[in-house]
Tab-separated table of C-alpha atoms in Angstrom:
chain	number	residue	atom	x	y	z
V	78	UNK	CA	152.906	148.103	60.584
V	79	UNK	CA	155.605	145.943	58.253
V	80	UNK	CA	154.573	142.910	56.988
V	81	UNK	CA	156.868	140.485	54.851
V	82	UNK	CA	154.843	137.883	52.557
V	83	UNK	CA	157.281	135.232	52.128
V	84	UNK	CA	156.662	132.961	48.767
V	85	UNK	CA	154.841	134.530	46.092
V	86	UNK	CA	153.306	131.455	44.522
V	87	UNK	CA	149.143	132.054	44.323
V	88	UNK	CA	148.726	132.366	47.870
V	89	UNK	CA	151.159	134.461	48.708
V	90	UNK	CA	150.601	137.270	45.990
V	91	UNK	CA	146.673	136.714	46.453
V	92	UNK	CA	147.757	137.850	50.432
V	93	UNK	CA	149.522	140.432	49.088
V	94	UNK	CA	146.770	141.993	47.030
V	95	UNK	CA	144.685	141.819	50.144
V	96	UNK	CA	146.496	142.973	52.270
V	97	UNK	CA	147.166	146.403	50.544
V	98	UNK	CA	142.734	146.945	50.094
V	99	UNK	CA	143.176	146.274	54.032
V	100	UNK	CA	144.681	149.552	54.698
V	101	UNK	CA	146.029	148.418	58.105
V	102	UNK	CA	150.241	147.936	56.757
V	103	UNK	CA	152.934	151.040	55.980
V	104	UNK	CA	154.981	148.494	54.623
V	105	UNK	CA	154.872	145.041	52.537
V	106	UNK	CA	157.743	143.221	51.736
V	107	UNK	CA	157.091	140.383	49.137
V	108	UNK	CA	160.301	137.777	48.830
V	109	UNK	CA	160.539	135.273	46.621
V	110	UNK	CA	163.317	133.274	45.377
V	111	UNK	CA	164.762	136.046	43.916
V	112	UNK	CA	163.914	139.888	44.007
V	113	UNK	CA	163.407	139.658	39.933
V	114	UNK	CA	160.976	136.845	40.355
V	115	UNK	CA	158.769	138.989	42.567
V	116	UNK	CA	158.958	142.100	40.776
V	117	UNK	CA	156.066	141.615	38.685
V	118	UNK	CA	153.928	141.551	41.833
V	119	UNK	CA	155.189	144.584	43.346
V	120	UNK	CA	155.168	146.829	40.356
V	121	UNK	CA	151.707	145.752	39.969
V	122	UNK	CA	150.011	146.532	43.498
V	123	UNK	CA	152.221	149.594	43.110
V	124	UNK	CA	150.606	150.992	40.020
V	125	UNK	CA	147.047	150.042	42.035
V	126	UNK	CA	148.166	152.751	44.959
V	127	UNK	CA	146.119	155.244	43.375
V	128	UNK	CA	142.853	153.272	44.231
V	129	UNK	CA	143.285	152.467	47.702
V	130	UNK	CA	142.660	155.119	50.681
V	131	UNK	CA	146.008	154.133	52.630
V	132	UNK	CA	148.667	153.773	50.293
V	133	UNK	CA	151.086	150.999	51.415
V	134	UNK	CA	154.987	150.993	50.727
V	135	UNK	CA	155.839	147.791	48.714
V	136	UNK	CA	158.955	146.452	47.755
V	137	UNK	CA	160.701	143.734	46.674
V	138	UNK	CA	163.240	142.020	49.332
V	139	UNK	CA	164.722	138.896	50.802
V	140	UNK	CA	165.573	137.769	54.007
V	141	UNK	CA	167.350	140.752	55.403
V	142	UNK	CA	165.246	143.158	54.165
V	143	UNK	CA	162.192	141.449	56.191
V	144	UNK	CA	164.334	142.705	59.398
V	145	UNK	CA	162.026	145.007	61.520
V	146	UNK	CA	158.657	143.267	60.744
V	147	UNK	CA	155.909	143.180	62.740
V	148	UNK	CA	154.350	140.202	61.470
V	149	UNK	CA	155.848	137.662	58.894
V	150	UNK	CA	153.398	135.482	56.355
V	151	UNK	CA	154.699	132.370	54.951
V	152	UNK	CA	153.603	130.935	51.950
V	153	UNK	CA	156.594	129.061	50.683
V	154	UNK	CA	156.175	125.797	49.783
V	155	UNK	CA	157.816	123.386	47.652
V	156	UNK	CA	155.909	122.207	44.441
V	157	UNK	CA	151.966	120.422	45.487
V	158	UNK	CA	152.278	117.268	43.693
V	159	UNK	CA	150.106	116.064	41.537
V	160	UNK	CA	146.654	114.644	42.064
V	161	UNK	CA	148.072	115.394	45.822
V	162	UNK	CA	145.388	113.630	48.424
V	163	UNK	CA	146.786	114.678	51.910
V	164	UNK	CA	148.495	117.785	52.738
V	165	UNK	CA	150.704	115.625	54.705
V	166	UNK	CA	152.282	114.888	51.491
V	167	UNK	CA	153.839	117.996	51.830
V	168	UNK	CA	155.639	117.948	55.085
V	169	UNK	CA	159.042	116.634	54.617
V	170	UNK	CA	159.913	119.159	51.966
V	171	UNK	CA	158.376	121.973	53.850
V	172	UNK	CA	159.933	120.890	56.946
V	173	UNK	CA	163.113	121.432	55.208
V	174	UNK	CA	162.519	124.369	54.325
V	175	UNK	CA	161.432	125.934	57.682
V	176	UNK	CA	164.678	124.908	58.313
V	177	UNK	CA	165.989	127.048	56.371
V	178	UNK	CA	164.239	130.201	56.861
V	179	UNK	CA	162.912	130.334	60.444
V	180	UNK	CA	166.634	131.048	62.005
V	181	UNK	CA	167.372	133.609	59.970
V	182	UNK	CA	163.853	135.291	60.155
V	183	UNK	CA	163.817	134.885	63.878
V	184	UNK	CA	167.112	136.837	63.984
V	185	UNK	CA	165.763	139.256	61.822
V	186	UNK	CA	162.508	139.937	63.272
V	187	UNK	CA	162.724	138.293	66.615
V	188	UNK	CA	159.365	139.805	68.322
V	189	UNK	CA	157.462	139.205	65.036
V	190	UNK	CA	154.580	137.277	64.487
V	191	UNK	CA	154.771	134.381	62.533
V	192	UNK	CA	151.301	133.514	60.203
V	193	UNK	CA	151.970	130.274	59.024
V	194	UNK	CA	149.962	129.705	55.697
V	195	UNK	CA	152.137	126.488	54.028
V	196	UNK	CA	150.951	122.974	54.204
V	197	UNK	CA	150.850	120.956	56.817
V	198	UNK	CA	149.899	123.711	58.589
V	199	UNK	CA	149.714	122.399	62.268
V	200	UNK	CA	153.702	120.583	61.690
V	201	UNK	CA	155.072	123.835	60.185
V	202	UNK	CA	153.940	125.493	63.462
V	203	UNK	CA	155.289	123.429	65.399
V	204	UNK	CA	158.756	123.338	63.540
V	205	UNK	CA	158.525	127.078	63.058
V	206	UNK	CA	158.897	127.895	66.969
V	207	UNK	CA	161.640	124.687	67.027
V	208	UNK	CA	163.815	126.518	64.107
V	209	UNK	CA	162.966	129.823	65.116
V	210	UNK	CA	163.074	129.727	69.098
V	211	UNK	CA	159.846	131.706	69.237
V	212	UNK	CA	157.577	131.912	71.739
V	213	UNK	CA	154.243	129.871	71.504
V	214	UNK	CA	152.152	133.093	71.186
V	215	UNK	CA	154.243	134.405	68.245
V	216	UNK	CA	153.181	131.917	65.876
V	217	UNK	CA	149.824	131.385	64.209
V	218	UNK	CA	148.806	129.079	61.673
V	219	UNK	CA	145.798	129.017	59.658
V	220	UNK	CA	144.906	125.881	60.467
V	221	UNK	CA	141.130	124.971	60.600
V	222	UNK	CA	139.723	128.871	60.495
V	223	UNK	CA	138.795	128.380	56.154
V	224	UNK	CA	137.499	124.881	56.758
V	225	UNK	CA	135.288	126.219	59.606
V	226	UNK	CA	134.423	129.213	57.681
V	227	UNK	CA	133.511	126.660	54.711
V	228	UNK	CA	131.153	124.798	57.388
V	229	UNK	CA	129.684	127.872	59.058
V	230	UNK	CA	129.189	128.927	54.764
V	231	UNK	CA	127.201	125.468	54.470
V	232	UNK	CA	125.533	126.165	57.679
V	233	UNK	CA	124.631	129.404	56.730
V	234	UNK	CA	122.629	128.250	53.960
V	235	UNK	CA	120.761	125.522	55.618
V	236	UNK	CA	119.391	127.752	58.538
V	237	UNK	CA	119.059	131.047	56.022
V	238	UNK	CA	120.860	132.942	58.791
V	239	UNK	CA	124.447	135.280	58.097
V	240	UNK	CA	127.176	132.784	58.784
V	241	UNK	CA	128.682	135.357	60.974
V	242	UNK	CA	125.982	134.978	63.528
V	243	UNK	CA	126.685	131.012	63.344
V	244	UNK	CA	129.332	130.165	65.895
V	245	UNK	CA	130.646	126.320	65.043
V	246	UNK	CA	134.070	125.218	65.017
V	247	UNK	CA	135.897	122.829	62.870
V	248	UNK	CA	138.543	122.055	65.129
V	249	UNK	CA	141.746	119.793	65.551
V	250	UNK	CA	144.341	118.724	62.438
V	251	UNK	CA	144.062	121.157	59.443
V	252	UNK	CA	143.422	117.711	57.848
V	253	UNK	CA	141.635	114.296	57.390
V	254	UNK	CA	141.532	114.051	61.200
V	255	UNK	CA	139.697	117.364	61.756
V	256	UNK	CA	136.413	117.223	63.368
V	257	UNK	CA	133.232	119.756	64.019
V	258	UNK	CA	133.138	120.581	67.712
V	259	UNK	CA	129.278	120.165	67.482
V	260	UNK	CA	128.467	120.351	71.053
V	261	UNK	CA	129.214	123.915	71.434
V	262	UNK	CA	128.379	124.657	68.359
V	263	UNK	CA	125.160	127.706	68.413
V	264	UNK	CA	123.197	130.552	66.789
V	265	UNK	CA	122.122	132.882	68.996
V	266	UNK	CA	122.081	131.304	71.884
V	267	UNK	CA	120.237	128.348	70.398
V	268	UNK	CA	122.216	125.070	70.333
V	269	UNK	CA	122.822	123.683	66.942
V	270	UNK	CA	121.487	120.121	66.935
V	271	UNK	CA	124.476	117.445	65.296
V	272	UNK	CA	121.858	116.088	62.879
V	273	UNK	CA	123.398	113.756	60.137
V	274	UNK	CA	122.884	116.781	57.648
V	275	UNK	CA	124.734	118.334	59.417
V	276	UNK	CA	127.747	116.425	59.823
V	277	UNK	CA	127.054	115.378	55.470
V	278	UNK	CA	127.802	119.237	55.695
V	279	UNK	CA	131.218	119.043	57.587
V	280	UNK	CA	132.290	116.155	55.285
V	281	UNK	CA	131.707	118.391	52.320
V	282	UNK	CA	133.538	121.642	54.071
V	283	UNK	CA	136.399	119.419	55.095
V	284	UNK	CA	137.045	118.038	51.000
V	285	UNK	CA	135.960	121.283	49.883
V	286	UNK	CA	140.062	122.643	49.352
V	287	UNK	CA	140.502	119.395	47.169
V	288	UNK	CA	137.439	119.865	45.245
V	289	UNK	CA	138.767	123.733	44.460
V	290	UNK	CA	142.406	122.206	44.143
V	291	UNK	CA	140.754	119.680	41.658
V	292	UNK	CA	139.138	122.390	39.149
V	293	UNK	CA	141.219	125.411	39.394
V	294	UNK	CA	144.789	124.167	40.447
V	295	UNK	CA	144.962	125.755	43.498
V	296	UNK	CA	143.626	127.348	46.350
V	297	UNK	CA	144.124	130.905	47.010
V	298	UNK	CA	141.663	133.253	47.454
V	299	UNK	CA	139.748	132.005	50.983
V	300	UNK	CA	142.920	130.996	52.652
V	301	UNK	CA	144.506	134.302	51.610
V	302	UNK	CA	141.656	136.089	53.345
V	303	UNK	CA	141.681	134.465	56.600
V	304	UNK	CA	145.700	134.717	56.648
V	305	UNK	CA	144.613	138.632	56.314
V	306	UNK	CA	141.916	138.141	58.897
V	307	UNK	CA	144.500	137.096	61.349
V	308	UNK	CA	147.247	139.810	60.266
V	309	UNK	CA	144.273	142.400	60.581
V	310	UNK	CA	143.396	141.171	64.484
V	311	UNK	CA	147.129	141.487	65.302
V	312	UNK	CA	147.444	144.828	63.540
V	313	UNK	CA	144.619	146.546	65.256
V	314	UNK	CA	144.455	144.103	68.298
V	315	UNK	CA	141.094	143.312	67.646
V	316	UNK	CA	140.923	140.438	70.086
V	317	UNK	CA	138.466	138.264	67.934
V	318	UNK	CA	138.296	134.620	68.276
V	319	UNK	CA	139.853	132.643	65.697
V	320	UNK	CA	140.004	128.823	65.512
V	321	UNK	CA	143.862	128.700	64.553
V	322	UNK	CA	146.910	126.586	64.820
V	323	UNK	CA	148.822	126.960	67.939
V	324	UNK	CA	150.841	125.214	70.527
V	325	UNK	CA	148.070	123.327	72.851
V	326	UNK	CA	148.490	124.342	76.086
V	327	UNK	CA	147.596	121.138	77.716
V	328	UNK	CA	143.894	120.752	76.871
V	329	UNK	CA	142.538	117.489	77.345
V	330	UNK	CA	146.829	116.545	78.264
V	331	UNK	CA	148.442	117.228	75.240
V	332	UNK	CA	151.200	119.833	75.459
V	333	UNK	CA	153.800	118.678	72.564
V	334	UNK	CA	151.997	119.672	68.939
V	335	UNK	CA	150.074	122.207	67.282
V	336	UNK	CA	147.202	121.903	66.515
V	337	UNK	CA	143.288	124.328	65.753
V	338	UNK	CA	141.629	125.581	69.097
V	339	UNK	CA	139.589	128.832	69.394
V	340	UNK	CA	142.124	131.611	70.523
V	341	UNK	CA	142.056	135.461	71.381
V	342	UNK	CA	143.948	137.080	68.450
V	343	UNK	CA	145.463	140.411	69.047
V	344	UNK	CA	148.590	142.365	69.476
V	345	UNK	CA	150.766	139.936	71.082
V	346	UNK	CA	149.437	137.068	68.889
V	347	UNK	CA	147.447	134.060	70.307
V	348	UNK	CA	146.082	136.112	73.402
V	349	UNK	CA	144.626	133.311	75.162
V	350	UNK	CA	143.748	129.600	73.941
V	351	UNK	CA	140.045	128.853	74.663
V	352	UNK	CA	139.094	125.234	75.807
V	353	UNK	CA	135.495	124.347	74.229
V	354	UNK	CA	133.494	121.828	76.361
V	355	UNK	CA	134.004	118.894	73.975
V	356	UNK	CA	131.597	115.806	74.112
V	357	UNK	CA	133.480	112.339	74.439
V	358	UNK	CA	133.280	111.583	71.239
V	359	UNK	CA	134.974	114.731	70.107
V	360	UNK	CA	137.643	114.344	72.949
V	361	UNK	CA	138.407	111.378	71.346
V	362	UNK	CA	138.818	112.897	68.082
V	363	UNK	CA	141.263	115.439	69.083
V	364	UNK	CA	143.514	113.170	70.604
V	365	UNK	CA	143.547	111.343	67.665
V	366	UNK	CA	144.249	114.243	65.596
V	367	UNK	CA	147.355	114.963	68.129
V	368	UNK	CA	148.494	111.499	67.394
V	369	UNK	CA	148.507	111.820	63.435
V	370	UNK	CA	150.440	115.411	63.913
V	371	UNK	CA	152.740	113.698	66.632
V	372	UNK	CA	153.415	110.887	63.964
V	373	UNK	CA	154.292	113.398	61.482
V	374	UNK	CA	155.938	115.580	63.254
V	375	UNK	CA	158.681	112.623	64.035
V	376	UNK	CA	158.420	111.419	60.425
V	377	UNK	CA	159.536	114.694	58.549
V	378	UNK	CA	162.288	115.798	61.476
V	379	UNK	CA	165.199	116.423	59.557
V	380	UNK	CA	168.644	114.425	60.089
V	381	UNK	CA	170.685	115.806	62.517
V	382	UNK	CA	173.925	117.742	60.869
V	383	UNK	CA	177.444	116.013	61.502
V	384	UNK	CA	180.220	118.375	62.844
């Protein structure tokens, strides 16, 4: 298993880190903007080889020497601005630079799997199969799967019950548009009532990367692990159910962005998109959360190149 973690910023080198306690990668790839500027990274995990029980190969590359991969992570991004309020503030800059990379990894990897990790998620997906001519199962984002695990965290402690047992999605735009898909949302069998606790709750887990952004800077360590959740499924083909970013596939009639559904993640990627029985009101919600991506989407398209 080769993985390439491109854009070692604080997500990207937390990813890394993981990754290599995951022992389920060979090889790891870390490219930067330059080999030197990733070096420190490498040599570091390196001299931590000794501790883990499947020592990983990792080096220090750029774009050719992702060629071969079996799943690529990206993490680039251009600078978060300050005091940034929407991660939509991001998109025409990280369009860009999709632009830029997704050709050439495509060529160089072309039955990869892309894990999209940069902001806006759900656009980046949906520009990384334009640029790269993958298919729709090749690419992955992380979309909602931290804010639901932030919910299902929040959930946890309100019901005193392991939030792995909890099944509730936050679902839609990795954004202000997201919504909980409370109407299929259970423990054990037992529906989850959508008390107005409970949606206080969702509110919180849906602010909650702002509020770490707002103290520490950044935020690396949750997203990092469920990019490495993901990875892991399609290394050992786990088939677990992941609420990700993906291509809809024409639930509830949209067909043309990218957005978080619950999806079979294995080998070959998104193994099957699940369609949760959504109330009106949350039927609604997605299609207004494919309408703010759609918007976007044609906002940050870059100009078309004279010849």
């Amino acid at each position: 298993m080769k993985v390439s973690v491109i854009g070692t910023g604080n997500v990207g080198s937390t990813l890394a880190f993981v990754l290599t306690l995951k022992n389920i990668i060979d090889e790891l790839v870390l490219v930067g903007r330059s080999k030197q500027s990733v070096l420190g990274d490498v040599l570091d995990l390196r001299h931590g080889q000794l501790f883990v029980n499947t020592p990983a190969q990792v080096t220090a590359g750029t774009i050719s020497d992702t060629a071969g991969s079996d799943v690529i992570a990206v993490c680039a991004s251009v600078p978060t601005p300050k005091n940034m309020s929407s991660r939509l503030e991001l998109a025409q800059g990280n369009v860009q630079l999709m632009k830029e990379l997704m050709p050439e990894l495509a060529r160089m990897s072309p039955d990869c799997k892309i894990v999209m990790v940069s902001n806006p998620v759900d656009v980046l997906v949906h520009y990384a199969l334009e640029f790269g001519g993958f298919r729709p199962n090749q690419v992955i984002g992380t979309g909602t799967l931290v804010d639901s695990s932030r919910f299902r965290q929040l959930l946890a402690e309100e019901l005193r019950i392991h939030s792995e047992d909890i099944r509730a999605y936050i679902l839609g735009e990795h954004g202000d548009s997201q919504f909980p898909a409370m109407s299929c949302a259970d423990v054990g069998g037992e529906t989850l009532d959508a008390t107005p606790g409970r949606y206080a709750l969702f509110e919180r887990a849906s602010r909650a990367g702002f509020e770490v952004l707002k103290h520490k800077g950044c935020t690396n360590y949750a997203v990092a692990l469920a990019a490495a959740e993901i990875i892991e499924c399609i290394a050992n083909d786990s088939k677990h159910t992941l609420p990700v970013s993906l291509r809809v596939d024409g639930f509830l009639g949209v067909d043309d962005v990218c957005l978080s559904l619950p999806a079979v993640v294995g080998r070959n990627g998104i193994e099957r998109v699940l369609h949760p029985r959504l109330d009106e009101k949350e039927q609604a919600a997605f299609l207004h959360s494919a309408n703010v991506v759609r918007e976007v989407i044609a906002s940050s398209a870059p100009e078309k190149e004279d010849h």
